[in-house]
Amino acid sequence: MQAQPLSQATLSFLPASISVPGYNRQALQAGIVHVGVGGFHRSHQAYYTDNYLNQTHDLRWGICGIGLREADRAIQQRLAAQDYLYSLLVKHPNGQSDVQVIGCMTDFLLAPDDPEAVIAQMAAKETKIVSLTITEGGYNFDPSTGEFDLTNPDVIHDIANPTKPRLIFGYLAAALQLRRTAGKAPFTIQSCDNVQHNGDVTRKMLVAYINAYDSEFARWVSESVSFPNAMVDRITPATTEGDISLAEELGVIDQWPVTCEPFHQWVIEDNFTQQRPEWELVGAQTVDDVTPYETMKIRLLNAGHTVLGVLGSLRGYSTIEEAVSDPLFARYLRAFMDNEVTPVLDAVPGIDLDEYKQTLITRFGNPNIKDSLARICSQSSAKVATFLVPTIQQNLISKGSTRLSSLVLAAWCWYSDSHTTQHGEALDVIDDLADTLQHAAKSSREAPLAFLSQQSIFGALAANRSFCEDYQSFLTKLFAGIKVEHLMASVLEIEVTPASMEATI
Ligand code: CS2
């Protein structure tokens, strides 16, 4: 059968192997407004919600997508052209992919086109939840102090222009103000980002933003809005042209499918201002305190990704799977998890950490998932601060090991300076702070601690003598041309023999 272009009208012509929404999409209400319709939202929260709708036909829980940036226009247009349907390609390690067409998106508003429509959608009475995937950097806090950055020019703009904001905080504040004035209950604000205590952080940032111009309203928000914390997990590589072709081979012409691994996990604190979908019917877990789950996930999985991403980029690998398939890298990752992360993690109810770590290595090694190191290293300026630095800080206090991490930071300095692999191939460096990082990294050739002295990323690490000794010695060696794999092997105290190792200097 010929592949069909995806739309509401063609759903019934898709091959039987593709699962399609079994609920009445026309009658869906948007109980959820979601800001940040990237791949991760579409493989995770929207996937759970689609499964929930298929199971319960509880049509209050459609999702209205919102894009805050001009850069979201491309995805908005493609989704609108296919009636907000998209296909999720779940890629199994054996090379097979399952296709599920997700139908829970009801609309997609682009904020730069009509900010007031976005505020009205959030304020609408059907909206029970405003959820967010705005990335680690979107929360606008200074990682070294944890405080909201009121000096950000966009924040200053938003306070002066409350009906035409640029950042999420201005939208949430304007919509909550409308509900408050109308005497309506507020919506729940649900963060789905990899930020520790993501709900608490969202509350703190929003309240600080509002407090800058209206302390009484800030108090109301703090007291009446709930911000459940959650741990979210599903590896979702960036969509490539190859994925669009794969979808077509499998029977559906989709302008922007999403690919992901089979594994998914969502642990949510059950603390919502209003009703919510019963996501636990489709695999989510509700708990009273999500802290141990999120700490485990961020510090093992996300930081583990950063370890492979930064070291693997210098080595010339281009995907996580390539990196973790090198025994030296797998061993380094495991040593990082065992020696530096596990000792400063609390026990996690119901989870065998040993098994969890082994599963991570298996997930990273899924040969059917091509998760690029460019994606993993993107916005490292925000990721390193939240994924890795807290582990190092805790080890410095408890006198634990930090050597494996110090090499990662030295390698990131090298990466930020050169924007190439150690073999001279150009790397695709995606970071809002790329210029600042590069400048600090270049200065490190003369002043070795210049990069590490960026307090908003590394806090006070540059003031710790023993940490700096390791870091500086690795950096000097990298600047001298010594290959990262040799340094990794020396930290692990193993002989440098694998075939992957080439000439040293
Ligand atoms: C990755 C995450 O680059 C990154 O930050 O570690 O996107 C990761 O793939 C997801 O958090 C998996 O749940």
Short mmCIF file of C-alpha atoms and ligand atoms in Angstrom, two decimals:
data_model
loop_
_atom_site.label_atom_id
_atom_site.label_comp_id
_atom_site.label_asym_id
_atom_site.label_seq_id
_atom_site.Cartn_x
_atom_site.Cartn_y
_atom_site.Cartn_z
CA MET A 1 0.00 0.00 0.00
CA GLN A 2 1.22 3.49 -0.79
CA ALA A 3 2.20 5.68 2.17
CA GLN A 4 -0.45 8.26 3.05
CA PRO A 5 0.20 11.89 4.00
CA LEU A 6 -0.82 12.18 7.64
CA SER A 7 -4.10 13.99 8.36
CA GLN A 8 -7.40 13.36 10.12
CA ALA A 9 -8.93 12.34 6.77
CA THR A 10 -6.25 9.75 5.96
CA LEU A 11 -6.07 8.05 9.37
CA SER A 12 -8.35 5.23 8.31
CA PHE A 13 -6.19 4.49 5.25
CA LEU A 14 -2.97 3.93 7.15
CA PRO A 15 -1.60 0.37 7.30
CA ALA A 16 -3.02 -1.76 10.11
CA SER A 17 0.45 -1.97 11.68
CA ILE A 18 0.23 1.73 12.58
CA SER A 19 -1.88 2.45 15.64
CA VAL A 20 -4.13 5.50 15.40
CA PRO A 21 -6.22 7.45 17.94
CA GLY A 22 -9.32 5.48 18.94
CA TYR A 23 -11.09 8.45 20.58
CA ASN A 24 -13.16 11.23 19.11
CA ARG A 25 -10.61 13.92 18.34
CA GLN A 26 -13.25 16.41 17.19
CA ALA A 27 -14.76 16.46 20.67
CA LEU A 28 -11.46 16.87 22.54
CA GLN A 29 -11.16 19.80 24.95
CA ALA A 30 -7.78 21.29 25.75
CA GLY A 31 -7.55 20.65 29.50
CA ILE A 32 -3.79 21.00 29.17
CA VAL A 33 -1.89 23.87 27.62
CA HIS A 34 1.68 22.84 26.94
CA VAL A 35 4.55 25.24 26.36
CA GLY A 36 7.53 23.86 24.40
CA VAL A 37 6.33 21.27 21.88
CA GLY A 38 9.72 19.69 21.21
CA GLY A 39 10.48 16.03 20.60
CA PHE A 40 10.56 15.21 24.30
CA HIS A 41 7.08 16.51 25.05
CA ARG A 42 5.77 14.61 22.05
CA SER A 43 7.40 11.29 23.04
CA HIS A 44 6.56 11.56 26.72
CA GLN A 45 3.69 13.60 28.20
CA ALA A 46 1.72 13.58 24.93
CA TYR A 47 2.35 9.84 24.54
CA TYR A 48 1.03 9.11 28.06
CA THR A 49 -1.94 11.39 27.42
CA ASP A 50 -2.74 9.76 24.07
CA ASN A 51 -2.65 6.32 25.72
CA TYR A 52 -4.86 7.65 28.50
CA LEU A 53 -7.39 8.98 25.98
CA ASN A 54 -7.38 5.69 24.07
CA GLN A 55 -8.04 3.82 27.28
CA THR A 56 -10.62 6.09 28.95
CA HIS A 57 -12.15 8.31 26.22
CA ASP A 58 -12.10 11.05 28.85
CA LEU A 59 -12.14 13.87 26.30
CA ARG A 60 -11.35 16.69 28.73
CA TRP A 61 -7.65 16.08 28.27
CA GLY A 62 -6.53 17.28 24.89
CA ILE A 63 -3.35 19.36 24.71
CA CYS A 64 -3.06 22.81 23.14
CA GLY A 65 0.59 23.36 22.17
CA ILE A 66 2.31 26.73 22.54
CA GLY A 67 5.55 27.88 20.94
CA LEU A 68 7.10 30.90 22.62
CA ARG A 69 9.78 31.55 20.04
CA GLU A 70 9.93 32.42 16.39
CA ALA A 71 12.05 29.27 15.99
CA ASP A 72 8.92 27.21 16.79
CA ARG A 73 7.21 28.37 13.60
CA ALA A 74 8.53 25.52 11.47
CA ILE A 75 7.13 22.80 13.72
CA GLN A 76 3.87 24.71 14.20
CA GLN A 77 3.34 24.92 10.45
CA ARG A 78 4.13 21.29 9.82
CA LEU A 79 1.85 20.07 12.59
CA ALA A 80 -0.98 22.39 11.56
CA ALA A 81 -0.74 21.02 7.99
CA GLN A 82 -1.39 17.52 9.34
CA ASP A 83 -4.24 18.41 11.73
CA TYR A 84 -1.79 18.37 14.71
CA LEU A 85 -1.25 14.64 14.28
CA TYR A 86 2.22 13.14 14.30
CA SER A 87 3.72 9.69 14.38
CA LEU A 88 5.86 8.40 17.20
CA LEU A 89 8.42 5.85 16.01
CA VAL A 90 9.46 3.68 18.93
CA LYS A 91 12.80 2.15 18.03
CA HIS A 92 13.67 -1.24 19.44
CA PRO A 93 17.24 -2.53 19.77
CA ASN A 94 16.50 -5.32 17.24
CA GLY A 95 16.05 -2.73 14.47
CA GLN A 96 12.22 -2.84 14.48
CA SER A 97 10.14 0.31 14.95
CA ASP A 98 6.52 0.56 16.14
CA VAL A 99 4.49 3.47 14.85
CA GLN A 100 1.78 5.16 16.91
CA VAL A 101 -0.05 8.19 15.58
CA ILE A 102 -0.59 10.57 18.49
CA GLY A 103 -3.81 12.55 18.35
CA CYS A 104 -4.12 14.45 21.63
CA MET A 105 -2.91 17.80 20.29
CA THR A 106 -5.87 20.04 19.55
CA ASP A 107 -4.13 23.20 18.37
CA PHE A 108 -0.75 24.94 18.35
CA LEU A 109 -0.47 28.65 19.05
CA LEU A 110 2.61 30.65 18.19
CA ALA A 111 3.09 33.30 20.87
CA PRO A 112 5.00 35.88 18.77
CA ASP A 113 1.99 36.03 16.39
CA ASP A 114 -0.60 36.67 19.07
CA PRO A 115 0.56 36.80 22.69
CA GLU A 116 -2.90 37.67 23.96
CA ALA A 117 -4.42 34.54 22.41
CA VAL A 118 -1.87 32.48 24.35
CA ILE A 119 -2.73 34.24 27.60
CA ALA A 120 -6.45 33.73 26.91
CA GLN A 121 -5.91 30.02 26.21
CA MET A 122 -4.10 29.56 29.51
CA ALA A 123 -6.78 31.55 31.35
CA ALA A 124 -9.69 29.66 29.70
CA LYS A 125 -11.89 27.75 32.11
CA GLU A 126 -11.20 24.34 30.43
CA THR A 127 -7.49 24.72 31.15
CA LYS A 128 -6.66 22.75 34.27
CA ILE A 129 -2.93 22.34 33.74
CA VAL A 130 -0.26 24.46 32.08
CA SER A 131 2.72 22.19 31.53
CA LEU A 132 6.23 23.12 30.46
CA THR A 133 9.24 21.74 28.67
CA ILE A 134 11.25 24.92 28.33
CA THR A 135 14.69 23.31 28.87
CA GLU A 136 17.05 23.71 31.79
CA GLY A 137 18.04 27.21 30.66
CA GLY A 138 14.42 28.38 30.41
CA TYR A 139 14.00 28.81 34.16
CA ASN A 140 16.18 31.92 34.20
CA PHE A 141 18.00 31.23 37.44
CA ASP A 142 21.61 31.78 38.26
CA PRO A 143 22.82 28.22 39.01
CA SER A 144 25.43 29.44 41.48
CA THR A 145 22.84 31.18 43.68
CA GLY A 146 19.61 29.50 42.56
CA GLU A 147 18.01 32.96 42.38
CA PHE A 148 15.85 34.36 39.58
CA ASP A 149 17.83 36.62 37.24
CA LEU A 150 15.98 39.93 37.32
CA THR A 151 18.68 41.56 35.19
CA ASN A 152 17.74 39.52 32.09
CA PRO A 153 16.64 42.11 29.46
CA ASP A 154 13.68 39.88 28.52
CA VAL A 155 12.49 39.94 32.13
CA ILE A 156 12.78 43.73 32.20
CA HIS A 157 10.86 43.88 28.91
CA ASP A 158 8.11 41.59 30.22
CA ILE A 159 7.54 43.56 33.42
CA ALA A 160 7.09 46.68 31.28
CA ASN A 161 4.87 44.90 28.70
CA PRO A 162 2.59 42.50 30.58
CA THR A 163 0.29 41.78 27.64
CA LYS A 164 3.13 41.03 25.21
CA PRO A 165 5.67 39.04 27.18
CA ARG A 166 8.60 37.09 25.75
CA LEU A 167 9.32 34.62 28.53
CA ILE A 168 7.14 31.98 30.11
CA PHE A 169 6.87 33.85 33.43
CA GLY A 170 5.11 36.80 31.82
CA TYR A 171 2.55 34.47 30.19
CA LEU A 172 1.87 32.52 33.37
CA ALA A 173 1.54 35.71 35.41
CA ALA A 174 -0.84 37.37 32.94
CA ALA A 175 -3.06 34.27 32.71
CA LEU A 176 -3.12 33.70 36.47
CA GLN A 177 -3.99 37.36 37.00
CA LEU A 178 -6.99 36.99 34.66
CA ARG A 179 -8.20 33.94 36.59
CA ARG A 180 -7.69 35.61 39.91
CA THR A 181 -9.58 38.75 38.86
CA ALA A 182 -12.42 36.61 37.53
CA GLY A 183 -12.55 34.73 40.86
CA LYS A 184 -11.62 31.44 39.16
CA ALA A 185 -9.33 28.77 40.59
CA PRO A 186 -5.81 28.83 39.18
CA PHE A 187 -4.45 26.07 36.93
CA THR A 188 -1.70 23.71 38.05
CA ILE A 189 1.74 24.49 36.64
CA GLN A 190 3.53 21.27 35.78
CA SER A 191 7.18 21.31 34.80
CA CYS A 192 8.41 18.38 32.71
CA ASP A 193 12.05 19.47 32.50
CA ASN A 194 15.18 17.82 33.80
CA VAL A 195 15.60 20.25 36.63
CA GLN A 196 15.85 19.02 40.15
CA HIS A 197 12.66 19.85 42.11
CA ASN A 198 11.33 21.20 38.83
CA GLY A 199 8.01 22.22 40.41
CA ASP A 200 9.63 24.00 43.35
CA VAL A 201 12.02 25.78 41.01
CA THR A 202 9.16 26.90 38.77
CA ARG A 203 7.27 28.24 41.78
CA LYS A 204 10.31 30.07 43.10
CA MET A 205 11.08 31.68 39.73
CA LEU A 206 7.51 32.69 38.97
CA VAL A 207 6.98 34.13 42.45
CA ALA A 208 10.27 36.07 42.23
CA TYR A 209 9.24 37.45 38.84
CA ILE A 210 5.82 38.60 40.07
CA ASN A 211 7.22 39.87 43.34
CA ALA A 212 9.31 42.34 41.37
CA TYR A 213 6.13 44.30 40.58
CA ASP A 214 3.27 43.06 42.82
CA SER A 215 4.03 41.41 46.12
CA GLU A 216 0.41 40.73 47.02
CA PHE A 217 -0.22 38.86 43.75
CA ALA A 218 3.06 36.99 44.29
CA ARG A 219 1.78 35.82 47.67
CA TRP A 220 -1.49 34.64 46.11
CA VAL A 221 0.40 32.61 43.50
CA SER A 222 2.65 31.11 46.10
CA GLU A 223 -0.30 30.09 48.26
CA SER A 224 -2.88 28.99 45.71
CA VAL A 225 -1.09 27.50 42.71
CA SER A 226 0.38 24.02 42.87
CA PHE A 227 3.60 23.09 41.12
CA PRO A 228 4.05 19.30 41.35
CA ASN A 229 7.61 18.05 41.09
CA ALA A 230 8.21 15.22 38.64
CA MET A 231 10.89 13.00 37.20
CA VAL A 232 10.57 12.51 33.46
CA ASP A 233 12.48 10.06 31.29
CA ARG A 234 12.56 8.87 27.70
CA ILE A 235 15.51 9.18 25.34
CA THR A 236 14.31 11.15 22.34
CA PRO A 237 16.90 11.94 19.67
CA ALA A 238 16.44 14.94 17.39
CA THR A 239 14.31 14.07 14.34
CA THR A 240 16.34 13.63 11.15
CA GLU A 241 15.50 13.43 7.44
CA GLY A 242 16.15 9.69 7.83
CA ASP A 243 13.29 9.45 10.33
CA ILE A 244 10.93 11.16 7.88
CA SER A 245 11.94 8.56 5.27
CA LEU A 246 11.57 5.73 7.76
CA ALA A 247 8.03 6.85 8.60
CA GLU A 248 7.24 6.84 4.89
CA GLU A 249 8.65 3.33 4.48
CA LEU A 250 6.42 2.25 7.35
CA GLY A 251 3.39 3.73 5.62
CA VAL A 252 2.92 7.33 6.73
CA ILE A 253 4.12 10.58 5.21
CA ASP A 254 4.81 12.74 8.22
CA GLN A 255 6.64 16.08 8.05
CA TRP A 256 7.89 15.84 11.62
CA PRO A 257 7.71 12.43 13.29
CA VAL A 258 9.36 11.83 16.63
CA THR A 259 11.60 8.87 17.41
CA CYS A 260 12.32 7.48 20.84
CA GLU A 261 13.43 4.43 22.79
CA PRO A 262 10.89 1.92 24.16
CA PHE A 263 11.68 2.81 27.80
CA HIS A 264 9.67 5.56 29.50
CA GLN A 265 9.22 6.65 33.08
CA TRP A 266 7.25 9.41 34.79
CA VAL A 267 7.19 9.81 38.55
CA ILE A 268 4.87 12.58 39.68
CA GLU A 269 4.11 14.18 43.03
CA ASP A 270 0.34 14.02 43.31
CA ASN A 271 -0.22 17.64 44.16
CA PHE A 272 -2.48 19.32 41.59
CA THR A 273 -4.62 22.44 42.10
CA GLN A 274 -7.41 20.95 39.99
CA GLN A 275 -8.21 17.65 38.32
CA ARG A 276 -5.68 15.85 36.14
CA PRO A 277 -5.68 12.85 33.81
CA GLU A 278 -5.11 9.60 35.67
CA TRP A 279 -1.80 9.02 33.97
CA GLU A 280 -1.10 6.17 36.39
CA LEU A 281 -3.60 4.10 34.37
CA VAL A 282 -1.02 4.14 31.58
CA GLY A 283 2.18 3.64 33.52
CA ALA A 284 2.98 6.85 35.40
CA GLN A 285 3.81 6.52 39.08
CA THR A 286 2.58 8.94 41.74
CA VAL A 287 4.60 9.44 44.90
CA ASP A 288 4.63 11.83 47.86
CA ASP A 289 8.23 12.84 47.34
CA VAL A 290 9.94 12.61 43.99
CA THR A 291 13.33 13.84 45.23
CA PRO A 292 15.24 10.55 45.26
CA TYR A 293 13.93 9.57 41.80
CA GLU A 294 14.80 12.84 40.14
CA THR A 295 18.22 13.07 41.77
CA MET A 296 19.00 9.54 40.61
CA LYS A 297 17.84 10.23 37.06
CA ILE A 298 19.48 13.60 36.58
CA ARG A 299 22.79 12.65 38.15
CA LEU A 300 23.13 9.22 36.55
CA LEU A 301 21.36 9.42 33.19
CA ASN A 302 21.66 13.08 32.26
CA ALA A 303 25.11 13.55 33.74
CA GLY A 304 26.12 10.20 32.21
CA HIS A 305 25.04 11.55 28.85
CA THR A 306 27.17 14.64 29.43
CA VAL A 307 30.18 12.48 30.32
CA LEU A 308 29.85 10.48 27.10
CA GLY A 309 28.89 13.56 25.09
CA VAL A 310 31.86 15.71 26.00
CA LEU A 311 34.54 13.00 26.10
CA GLY A 312 33.08 11.27 23.04
CA SER A 313 33.05 14.50 21.04
CA LEU A 314 36.76 15.01 21.57
CA ARG A 315 37.35 11.41 20.54
CA GLY A 316 35.35 11.93 17.35
CA TYR A 317 32.28 9.83 18.11
CA SER A 318 29.03 11.23 16.88
CA THR A 319 26.37 9.31 18.79
CA ILE A 320 25.87 8.03 22.34
CA GLU A 321 25.68 4.49 21.06
CA GLU A 322 29.05 4.80 19.30
CA ALA A 323 30.64 6.19 22.45
CA VAL A 324 29.21 3.63 24.87
CA SER A 325 30.11 0.76 22.53
CA ASP A 326 33.77 1.60 23.09
CA PRO A 327 34.68 -0.50 26.16
CA LEU A 328 36.87 2.28 27.51
CA PHE A 329 33.98 4.74 27.45
CA ALA A 330 31.54 2.22 28.95
CA ARG A 331 34.01 1.52 31.72
CA TYR A 332 34.60 5.21 32.34
CA LEU A 333 30.87 5.85 32.51
CA ARG A 334 30.33 3.01 34.94
CA ALA A 335 33.24 4.20 37.12
CA PHE A 336 31.78 7.72 37.12
CA MET A 337 28.40 6.36 38.19
CA ASP A 338 29.82 3.98 40.82
CA ASN A 339 32.61 6.08 42.32
CA GLU A 340 31.38 9.62 42.04
CA VAL A 341 27.57 9.62 41.78
CA THR A 342 26.35 6.63 43.79
CA PRO A 343 28.19 7.55 47.03
CA VAL A 344 26.32 10.86 47.20
CA LEU A 345 22.87 9.49 46.22
CA ASP A 346 20.18 8.62 48.73
CA ALA A 347 18.48 5.23 48.51
CA VAL A 348 15.59 5.26 46.04
CA PRO A 349 12.43 3.41 47.15
CA GLY A 350 11.84 0.30 45.06
CA ILE A 351 14.90 0.76 42.86
CA ASP A 352 17.99 -1.41 42.74
CA LEU A 353 20.64 1.12 41.77
CA ASP A 354 22.97 -1.48 40.37
CA GLU A 355 20.30 -2.69 38.02
CA TYR A 356 19.31 0.90 37.16
CA LYS A 357 22.88 1.72 36.11
CA GLN A 358 23.19 -1.43 34.04
CA THR A 359 19.89 -0.63 32.32
CA LEU A 360 21.18 2.85 31.52
CA ILE A 361 24.22 1.42 29.77
CA THR A 362 21.96 -0.94 27.80
CA ARG A 363 19.60 1.93 26.89
CA PHE A 364 22.51 4.11 25.76
CA GLY A 365 23.71 1.21 23.63
CA ASN A 366 20.42 0.77 21.69
CA PRO A 367 21.84 0.55 18.16
CA ASN A 368 18.57 1.70 16.64
CA ILE A 369 18.68 5.04 18.49
CA LYS A 370 21.02 7.52 16.90
CA ASP A 371 21.20 10.10 19.66
CA SER A 372 23.74 12.63 18.47
CA LEU A 373 26.43 14.00 20.73
CA ALA A 374 25.58 17.42 19.26
CA ARG A 375 22.14 17.17 20.91
CA ILE A 376 23.59 15.84 24.14
CA CYS A 377 26.18 18.64 24.34
CA SER A 378 23.69 21.33 23.29
CA GLN A 379 23.15 23.96 26.00
CA SER A 380 25.80 22.32 28.16
CA SER A 381 26.17 25.65 29.94
CA ALA A 382 22.80 24.98 31.58
CA LYS A 383 23.14 21.19 31.76
CA VAL A 384 26.56 20.89 33.41
CA ALA A 385 25.46 23.24 36.18
CA THR A 386 22.42 21.13 37.03
CA PHE A 387 23.50 17.61 36.07
CA LEU A 388 27.13 17.43 37.16
CA VAL A 389 28.31 20.29 39.38
CA PRO A 390 26.12 19.35 42.40
CA THR A 391 27.68 15.85 42.45
CA ILE A 392 31.17 17.34 42.43
CA GLN A 393 30.27 19.81 45.17
CA GLN A 394 28.88 17.06 47.38
CA ASN A 395 31.96 14.92 46.87
CA LEU A 396 34.21 17.81 47.78
CA ILE A 397 32.32 18.17 51.05
CA SER A 398 32.35 14.43 51.82
CA LYS A 399 35.95 14.05 50.57
CA GLY A 400 34.81 11.65 47.86
CA SER A 401 36.35 11.18 44.43
CA THR A 402 36.04 13.91 41.77
CA ARG A 403 38.79 12.92 39.35
CA LEU A 404 36.55 11.42 36.67
CA SER A 405 34.38 14.53 36.68
CA SER A 406 37.34 16.89 36.60
CA LEU A 407 38.48 15.35 33.32
CA VAL A 408 35.00 15.93 31.89
CA LEU A 409 35.15 19.61 32.80
CA ALA A 410 38.65 20.00 31.39
CA ALA A 411 37.48 18.28 28.19
CA TRP A 412 34.49 20.62 28.00
CA CYS A 413 36.87 23.58 28.23
CA TRP A 414 38.90 22.12 25.36
CA TYR A 415 35.70 21.52 23.36
CA SER A 416 34.46 25.06 24.02
CA ASP A 417 37.77 26.49 22.85
CA SER A 418 38.27 24.50 19.67
CA HIS A 419 34.76 23.55 18.50
CA THR A 420 36.42 20.50 16.92
CA THR A 421 37.25 16.91 17.75
CA GLN A 422 40.82 16.18 18.75
CA HIS A 423 41.29 15.05 15.16
CA GLY A 424 40.35 18.48 13.86
CA GLU A 425 36.84 17.74 12.54
CA ALA A 426 34.36 20.58 13.11
CA LEU A 427 31.72 20.04 15.80
CA ASP A 428 28.23 21.45 15.77
CA VAL A 429 28.31 23.46 19.02
CA ILE A 430 24.82 24.54 20.09
CA ASP A 431 24.83 26.72 23.19
CA ASP A 432 23.34 30.15 23.90
CA LEU A 433 26.56 30.91 25.78
CA ALA A 434 28.91 29.48 23.13
CA ASP A 435 30.78 32.79 22.64
CA THR A 436 31.21 33.44 26.34
CA LEU A 437 32.35 29.85 26.87
CA GLN A 438 34.79 30.09 24.00
CA HIS A 439 36.25 33.31 25.29
CA ALA A 440 36.74 31.86 28.78
CA ALA A 441 38.18 28.66 27.30
CA LYS A 442 40.66 30.57 25.14
CA SER A 443 41.78 32.60 28.15
CA SER A 444 42.51 29.31 29.90
CA ARG A 445 45.63 28.89 27.79
CA GLU A 446 47.16 31.79 29.74
CA ALA A 447 45.09 31.68 32.93
CA PRO A 448 44.29 27.98 33.45
CA LEU A 449 41.34 28.53 35.75
CA ALA A 450 39.57 31.12 33.55
CA PHE A 451 36.95 28.65 32.28
CA LEU A 452 36.32 27.06 35.68
CA SER A 453 35.97 30.50 37.25
CA GLN A 454 32.60 31.06 35.55
CA GLN A 455 30.70 31.02 38.80
CA SER A 456 27.25 30.96 37.28
CA ILE A 457 28.10 27.49 35.94
CA PHE A 458 30.64 26.07 38.35
CA GLY A 459 29.86 27.87 41.62
CA ALA A 460 33.01 27.95 43.74
CA LEU A 461 34.82 24.95 42.18
CA ALA A 462 37.72 27.18 41.11
CA ALA A 463 38.40 27.88 44.78
CA ASN A 464 38.94 24.23 45.67
CA ARG A 465 42.61 23.49 45.51
CA SER A 466 42.61 19.71 45.10
CA PHE A 467 39.89 19.80 42.46
CA CYS A 468 41.78 22.49 40.55
CA GLU A 469 44.99 20.48 40.61
CA ASP A 470 43.36 17.58 38.76
CA TYR A 471 41.41 19.83 36.43
CA GLN A 472 44.42 21.94 35.55
CA SER A 473 46.68 18.99 34.97
CA PHE A 474 44.14 17.44 32.56
CA LEU A 475 43.63 20.73 30.78
CA THR A 476 47.36 21.28 30.31
CA LYS A 477 47.66 17.81 28.82
CA LEU A 478 44.71 18.35 26.48
CA PHE A 479 46.16 21.68 25.33
CA ALA A 480 49.45 19.84 24.75
CA GLY A 481 47.64 17.50 22.35
CA ILE A 482 47.35 14.39 24.51
CA LYS A 483 44.32 12.39 23.45
CA VAL A 484 41.35 12.21 25.78
CA GLU A 485 41.24 8.41 25.62
CA HIS A 486 44.71 8.27 27.12
CA LEU A 487 43.69 10.51 29.96
CA MET A 488 40.56 8.42 30.54
CA ALA A 489 42.65 5.25 30.64
CA SER A 490 45.11 6.82 33.04
CA VAL A 491 42.30 7.84 35.41
CA LEU A 492 40.98 4.29 35.29
CA GLU A 493 44.53 3.07 35.73
CA ILE A 494 44.33 0.72 32.79
CA GLU A 495 46.73 0.02 29.97
CA VAL A 496 46.07 1.95 26.80
CA THR A 497 45.69 -0.83 24.29
CA PRO A 498 42.27 -0.81 22.59
CA ALA A 499 42.25 -0.57 18.84
CA SER A 500 40.46 2.76 19.13
CA MET A 501 43.58 4.38 20.54
CA GLU A 502 45.79 6.13 18.08
CA ALA A 503 48.99 8.10 18.32
CA THR A 504 49.19 10.08 21.50
CA ILE A 505 50.59 13.47 20.68
C1 CS2 B 1 19.78 14.37 27.68
C2 CS2 B 1 18.28 14.29 27.87
O1 CS2 B 1 20.83 16.05 26.51
C3 CS2 B 1 20.24 15.79 27.51
O2 CS2 B 1 20.01 16.60 28.37
O3 CS2 B 1 20.45 13.80 28.75
O4 CS2 B 1 17.60 14.89 26.83
C4 CS2 B 1 17.85 12.83 28.03
O5 CS2 B 1 17.95 12.13 26.82
C5 CS2 B 1 16.46 12.73 28.58
O6 CS2 B 1 16.40 13.43 29.80
C6 CS2 B 1 16.06 11.29 28.78
O7 CS2 B 1 14.97 11.22 29.59
#
